[in-house]
Short mmCIF file of C-alpha atoms in Angstrom, two decimals:
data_model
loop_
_atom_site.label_atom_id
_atom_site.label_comp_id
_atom_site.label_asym_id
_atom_site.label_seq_id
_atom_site.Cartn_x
_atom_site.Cartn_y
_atom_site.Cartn_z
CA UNK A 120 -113.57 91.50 -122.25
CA UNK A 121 -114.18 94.19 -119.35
CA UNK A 122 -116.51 91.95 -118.23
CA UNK A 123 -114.58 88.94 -117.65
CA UNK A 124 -111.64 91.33 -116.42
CA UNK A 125 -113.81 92.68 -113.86
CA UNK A 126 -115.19 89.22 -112.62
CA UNK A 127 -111.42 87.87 -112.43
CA UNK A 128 -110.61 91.20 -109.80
CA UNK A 129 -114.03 90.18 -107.95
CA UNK A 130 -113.46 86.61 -107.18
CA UNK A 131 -109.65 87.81 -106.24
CA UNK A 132 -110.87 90.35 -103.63
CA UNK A 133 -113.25 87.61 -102.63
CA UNK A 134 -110.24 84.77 -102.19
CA UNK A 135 -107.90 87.37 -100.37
CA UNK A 136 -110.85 88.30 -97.64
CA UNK A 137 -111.05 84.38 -96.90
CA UNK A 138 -107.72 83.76 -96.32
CA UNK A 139 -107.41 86.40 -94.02
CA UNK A 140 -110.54 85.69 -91.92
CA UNK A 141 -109.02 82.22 -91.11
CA UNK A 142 -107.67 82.59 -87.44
CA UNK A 143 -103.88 81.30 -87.26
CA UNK A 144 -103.80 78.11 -85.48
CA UNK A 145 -101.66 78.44 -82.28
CA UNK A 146 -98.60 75.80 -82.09
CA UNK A 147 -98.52 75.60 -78.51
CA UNK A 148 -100.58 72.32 -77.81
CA UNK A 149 -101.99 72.57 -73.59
CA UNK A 150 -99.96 70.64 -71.11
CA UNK A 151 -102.55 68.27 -68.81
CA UNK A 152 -99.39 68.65 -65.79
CA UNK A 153 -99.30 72.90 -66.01
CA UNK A 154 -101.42 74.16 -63.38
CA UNK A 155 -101.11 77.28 -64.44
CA UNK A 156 -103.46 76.06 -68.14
CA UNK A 157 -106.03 74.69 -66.13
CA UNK A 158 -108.82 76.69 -64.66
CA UNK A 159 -109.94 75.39 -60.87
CA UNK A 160 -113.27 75.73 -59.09
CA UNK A 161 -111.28 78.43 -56.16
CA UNK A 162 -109.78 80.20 -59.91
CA UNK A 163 -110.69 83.72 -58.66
CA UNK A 164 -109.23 85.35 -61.62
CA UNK A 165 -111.19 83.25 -64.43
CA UNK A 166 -114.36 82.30 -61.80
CA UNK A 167 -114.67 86.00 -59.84
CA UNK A 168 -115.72 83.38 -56.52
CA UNK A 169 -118.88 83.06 -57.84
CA UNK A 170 -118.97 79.29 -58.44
CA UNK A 171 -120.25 77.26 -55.15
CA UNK A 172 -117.18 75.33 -53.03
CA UNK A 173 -117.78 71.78 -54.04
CA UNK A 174 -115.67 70.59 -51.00
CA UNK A 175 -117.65 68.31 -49.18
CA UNK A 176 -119.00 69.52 -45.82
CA UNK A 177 -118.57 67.80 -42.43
CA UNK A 178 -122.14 66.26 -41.56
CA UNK A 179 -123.83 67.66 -38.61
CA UNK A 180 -125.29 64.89 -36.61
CA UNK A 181 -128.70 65.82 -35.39
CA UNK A 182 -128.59 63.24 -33.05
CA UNK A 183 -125.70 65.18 -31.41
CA UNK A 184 -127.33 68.40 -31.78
CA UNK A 185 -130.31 67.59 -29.68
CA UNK A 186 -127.53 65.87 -27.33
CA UNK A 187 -125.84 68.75 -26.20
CA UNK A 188 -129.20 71.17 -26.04
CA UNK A 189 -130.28 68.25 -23.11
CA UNK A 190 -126.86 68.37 -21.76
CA UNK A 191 -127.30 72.14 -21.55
CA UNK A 192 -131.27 72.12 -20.02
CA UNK A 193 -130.10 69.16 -17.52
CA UNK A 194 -127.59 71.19 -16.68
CA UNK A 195 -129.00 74.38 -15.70
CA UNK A 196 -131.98 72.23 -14.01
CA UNK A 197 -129.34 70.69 -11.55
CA UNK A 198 -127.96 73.84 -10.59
CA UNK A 199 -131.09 74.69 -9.85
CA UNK A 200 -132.04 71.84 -7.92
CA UNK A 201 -128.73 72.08 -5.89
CA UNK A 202 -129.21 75.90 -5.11
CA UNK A 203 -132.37 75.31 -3.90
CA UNK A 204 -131.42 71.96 -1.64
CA UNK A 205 -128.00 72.44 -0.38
CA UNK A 206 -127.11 73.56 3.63
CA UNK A 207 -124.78 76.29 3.55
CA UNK A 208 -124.35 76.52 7.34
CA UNK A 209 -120.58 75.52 7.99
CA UNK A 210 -118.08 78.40 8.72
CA UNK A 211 -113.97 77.77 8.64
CA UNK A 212 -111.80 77.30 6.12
CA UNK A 213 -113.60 77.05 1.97
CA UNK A 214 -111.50 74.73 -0.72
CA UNK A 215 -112.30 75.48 -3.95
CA UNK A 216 -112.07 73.30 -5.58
CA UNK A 217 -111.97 72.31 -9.64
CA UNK A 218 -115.83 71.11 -9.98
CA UNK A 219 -116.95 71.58 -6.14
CA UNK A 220 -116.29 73.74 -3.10
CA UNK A 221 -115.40 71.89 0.00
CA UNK A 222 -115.77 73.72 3.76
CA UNK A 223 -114.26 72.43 6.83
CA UNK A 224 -115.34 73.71 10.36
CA UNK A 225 -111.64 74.42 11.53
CA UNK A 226 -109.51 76.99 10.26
CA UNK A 227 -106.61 75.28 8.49
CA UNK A 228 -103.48 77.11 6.80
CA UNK A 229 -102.54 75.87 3.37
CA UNK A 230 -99.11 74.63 2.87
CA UNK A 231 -98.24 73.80 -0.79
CA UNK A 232 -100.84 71.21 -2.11
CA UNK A 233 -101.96 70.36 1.88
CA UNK A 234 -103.40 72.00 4.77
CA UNK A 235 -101.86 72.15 8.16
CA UNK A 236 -103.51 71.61 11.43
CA UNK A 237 -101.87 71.81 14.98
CA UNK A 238 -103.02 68.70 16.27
CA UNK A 239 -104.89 65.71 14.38
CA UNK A 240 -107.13 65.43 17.18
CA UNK A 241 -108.80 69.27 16.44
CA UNK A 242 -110.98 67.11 13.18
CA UNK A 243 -112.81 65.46 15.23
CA UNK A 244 -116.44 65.45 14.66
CA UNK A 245 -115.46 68.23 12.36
CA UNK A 246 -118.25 69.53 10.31
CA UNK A 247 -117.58 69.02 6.23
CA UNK A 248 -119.71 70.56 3.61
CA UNK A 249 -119.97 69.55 0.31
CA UNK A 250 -121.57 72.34 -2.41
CA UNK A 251 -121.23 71.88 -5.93
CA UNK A 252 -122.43 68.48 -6.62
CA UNK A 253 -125.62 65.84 -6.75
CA UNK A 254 -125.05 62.60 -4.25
CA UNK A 255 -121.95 63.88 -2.64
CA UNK A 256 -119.73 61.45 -0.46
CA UNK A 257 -116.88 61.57 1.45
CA UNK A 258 -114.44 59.13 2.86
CA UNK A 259 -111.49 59.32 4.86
CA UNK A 260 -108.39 57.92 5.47
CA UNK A 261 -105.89 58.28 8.28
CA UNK A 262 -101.92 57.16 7.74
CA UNK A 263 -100.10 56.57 10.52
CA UNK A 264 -96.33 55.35 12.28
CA UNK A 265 -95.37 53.86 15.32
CA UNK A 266 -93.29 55.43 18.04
CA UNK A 267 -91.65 54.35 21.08
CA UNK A 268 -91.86 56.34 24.75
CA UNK A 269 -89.30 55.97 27.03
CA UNK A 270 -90.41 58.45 30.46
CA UNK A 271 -89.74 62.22 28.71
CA UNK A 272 -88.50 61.13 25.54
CA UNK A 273 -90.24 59.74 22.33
CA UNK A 274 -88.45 57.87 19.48
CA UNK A 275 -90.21 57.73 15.98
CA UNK A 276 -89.41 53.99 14.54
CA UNK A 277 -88.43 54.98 10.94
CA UNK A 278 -87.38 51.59 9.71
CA UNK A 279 -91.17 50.63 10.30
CA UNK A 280 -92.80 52.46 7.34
CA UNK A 281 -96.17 55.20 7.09
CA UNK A 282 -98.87 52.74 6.67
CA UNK A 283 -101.98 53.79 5.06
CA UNK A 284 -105.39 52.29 6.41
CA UNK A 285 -108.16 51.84 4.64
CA UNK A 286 -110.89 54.40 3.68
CA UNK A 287 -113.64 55.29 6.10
CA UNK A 288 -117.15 56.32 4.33
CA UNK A 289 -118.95 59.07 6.38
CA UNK A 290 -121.97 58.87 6.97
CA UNK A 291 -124.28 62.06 4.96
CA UNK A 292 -126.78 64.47 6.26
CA UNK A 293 -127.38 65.81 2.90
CA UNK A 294 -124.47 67.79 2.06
CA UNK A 295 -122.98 67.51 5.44
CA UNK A 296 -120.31 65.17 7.09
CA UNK A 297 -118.81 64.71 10.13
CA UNK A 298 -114.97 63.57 10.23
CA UNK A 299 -114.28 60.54 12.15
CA UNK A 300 -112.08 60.71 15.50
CA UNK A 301 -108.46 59.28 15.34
CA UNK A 302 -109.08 56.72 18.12
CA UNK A 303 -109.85 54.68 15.56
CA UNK A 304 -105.71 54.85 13.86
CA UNK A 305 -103.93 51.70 13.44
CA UNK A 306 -100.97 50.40 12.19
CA UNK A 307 -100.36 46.93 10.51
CA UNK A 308 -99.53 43.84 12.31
CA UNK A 309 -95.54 43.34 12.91
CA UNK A 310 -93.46 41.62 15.40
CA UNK A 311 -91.03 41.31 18.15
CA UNK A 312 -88.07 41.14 15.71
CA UNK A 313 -88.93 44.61 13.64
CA UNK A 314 -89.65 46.35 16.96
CA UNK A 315 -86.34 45.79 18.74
CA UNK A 316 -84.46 46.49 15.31
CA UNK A 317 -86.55 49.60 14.48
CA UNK A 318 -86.50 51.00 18.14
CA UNK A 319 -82.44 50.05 18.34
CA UNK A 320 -81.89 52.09 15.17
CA UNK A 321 -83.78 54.71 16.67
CA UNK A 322 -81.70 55.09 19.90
CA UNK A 323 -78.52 54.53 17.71
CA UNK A 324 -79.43 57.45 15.67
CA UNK A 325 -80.23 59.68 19.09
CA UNK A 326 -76.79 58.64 19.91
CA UNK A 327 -77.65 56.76 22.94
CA UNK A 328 -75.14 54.41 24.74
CA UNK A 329 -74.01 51.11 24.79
CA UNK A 330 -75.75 50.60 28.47
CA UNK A 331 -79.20 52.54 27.20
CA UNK A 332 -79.12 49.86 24.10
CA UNK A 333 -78.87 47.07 26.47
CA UNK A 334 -81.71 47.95 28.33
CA UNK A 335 -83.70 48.71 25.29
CA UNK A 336 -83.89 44.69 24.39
CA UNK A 337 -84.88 44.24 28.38
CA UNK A 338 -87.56 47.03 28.08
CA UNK A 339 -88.91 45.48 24.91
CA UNK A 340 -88.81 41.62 25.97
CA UNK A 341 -92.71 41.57 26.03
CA UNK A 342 -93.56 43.79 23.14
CA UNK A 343 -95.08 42.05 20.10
CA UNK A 344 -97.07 44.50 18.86
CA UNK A 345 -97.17 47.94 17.74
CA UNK A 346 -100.32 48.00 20.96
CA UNK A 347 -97.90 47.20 23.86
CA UNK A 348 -96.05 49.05 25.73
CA UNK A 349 -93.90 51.42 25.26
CA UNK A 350 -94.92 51.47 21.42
CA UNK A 351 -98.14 53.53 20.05
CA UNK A 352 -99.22 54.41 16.93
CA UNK A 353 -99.93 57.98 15.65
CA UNK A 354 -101.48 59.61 12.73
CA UNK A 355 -99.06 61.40 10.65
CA UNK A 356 -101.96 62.53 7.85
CA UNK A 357 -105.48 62.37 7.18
CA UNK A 358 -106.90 62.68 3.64
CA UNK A 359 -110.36 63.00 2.41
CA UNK A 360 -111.30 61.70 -0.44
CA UNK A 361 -114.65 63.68 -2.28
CA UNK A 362 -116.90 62.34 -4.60
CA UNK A 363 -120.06 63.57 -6.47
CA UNK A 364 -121.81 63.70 -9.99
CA UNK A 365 -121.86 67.52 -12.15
CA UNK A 366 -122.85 67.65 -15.60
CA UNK A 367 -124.01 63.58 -15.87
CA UNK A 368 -119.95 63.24 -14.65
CA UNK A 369 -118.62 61.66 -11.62
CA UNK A 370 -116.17 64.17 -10.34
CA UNK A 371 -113.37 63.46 -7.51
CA UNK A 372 -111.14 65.38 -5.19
CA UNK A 373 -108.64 64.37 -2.53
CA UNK A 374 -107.84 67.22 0.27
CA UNK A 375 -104.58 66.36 2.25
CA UNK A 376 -104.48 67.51 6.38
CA UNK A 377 -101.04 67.61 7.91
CA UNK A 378 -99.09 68.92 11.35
#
């Protein structure tokens, strides 16, 4: 009887250590839209940033690699080549400018974004010296008005507008040009008509008299052309346009000369 008493108290013991080894099964079931129950790859607190960013990586191109280590030699071989081949022999006034520096033989004062000479006529046969760049060129371009002389007195025609002519190339020496002489201005083609208007507003606006207008349309029966008498042209600007290659690039510049 002790014995069966006994084994009834063992297998008791042994039922009430089972039931509490079985872990309580949570009721909370995990929400796939929480953030907060899911554990990410960048998970510091869970991970300790020791799992590998499995972002993908921008490819490096190889081909571009090697293109900008020949971009870099080519470069520093034609700086070479132009410090070794260019004439630095022109003194006056230096333009730096963005990719190049420019030198003109003249001294010229800078006024805003031109430079000022006191006569047009002082640029010619100018030296100009181009360091900086490979194949350097230059061209140049006058723009001019007409104006009418009558004995003392000179009358601008501003109803006949600036004209622009066309660009000149100059001619290279290496990195040296030579600016061309304003003989060689012009003006478009116009005729009698826009002369005697132009040069009758002129007068009008000198406040000249009835008699003086009169005489204008006598003085101006055999003018046709900006050429004849008493009409001339005149430059009112020259630019020069600069050109070259840096860096495999075609670089450009245009320096404005003014009174």
């Amino acid at each position: 009887m002790k014995n069966i008493i006994y084994i009834i108290c063992l297998l008791s013991l042994v039922g009430f250590s089972c039931t509490n080894g079985v872990p309580k099964s949570g009721s909370r079931k995990i929400n796939m839209n929480d953030s907060s129950m899911i554990i990410l790859e960048k998970d510091s607190q869970y991970l300790g940033n020791i799992v590998d960013d499995i972002t993908p990586k921008a490819n490096v191109s190889t081909k571009q690699e090697v293109s900008k280590i020949i971009q870099k030699v080519d470069s520093a071989k034609e700086a070479n080549t132009l410090a070794n081949s260019e004439n630095n022999s022109v003194t006056g006034t230096n333009i730096e400018c963005k990719e190049f520096k420019v030198t003109f033989g003249i001294l010229m004062n800078q006024s805003g974004n031109h430079y000022i000479v006191p006569n047009f006529s002082t640029l010619n046969g100018v030296q100009i010296q181009v360091n900086g760049i490979s194949e350097p060129s230059v061209q140049q371009r006058f723009f001019t008005r007409v104006k009418m002389v009558k004995g003392t007195e000179s009358y601008v025609l501003d109803d006949l507008p600036e004209f622009a002519n066309e660009w000149k190339n100059l001619a290279p020496n290496a990195n040296l040009f030579l600016s061309a002489n304003d003989e060689i201005i012009k003006y478009k083609n116009i005729d009698a008509k826009s002369i005697l208007l132009a040069a009758d507003r002129a007068l009008r606006k000198a406040g000249k008299s009835r008699k003086e207008l009169e005489a204008l349309k006598k003085e101006l029966a055999n003018t046709n052309n900006y050429t004849d008498a008493p009409c001339s042209v005149y430059c009112t600007a020259i630019h020069y346009k600069i050109s070259g290659k840096k860096n495999g690039k075609t670089v450009s510049e245009t320096i404005k000369v003014g009174l």
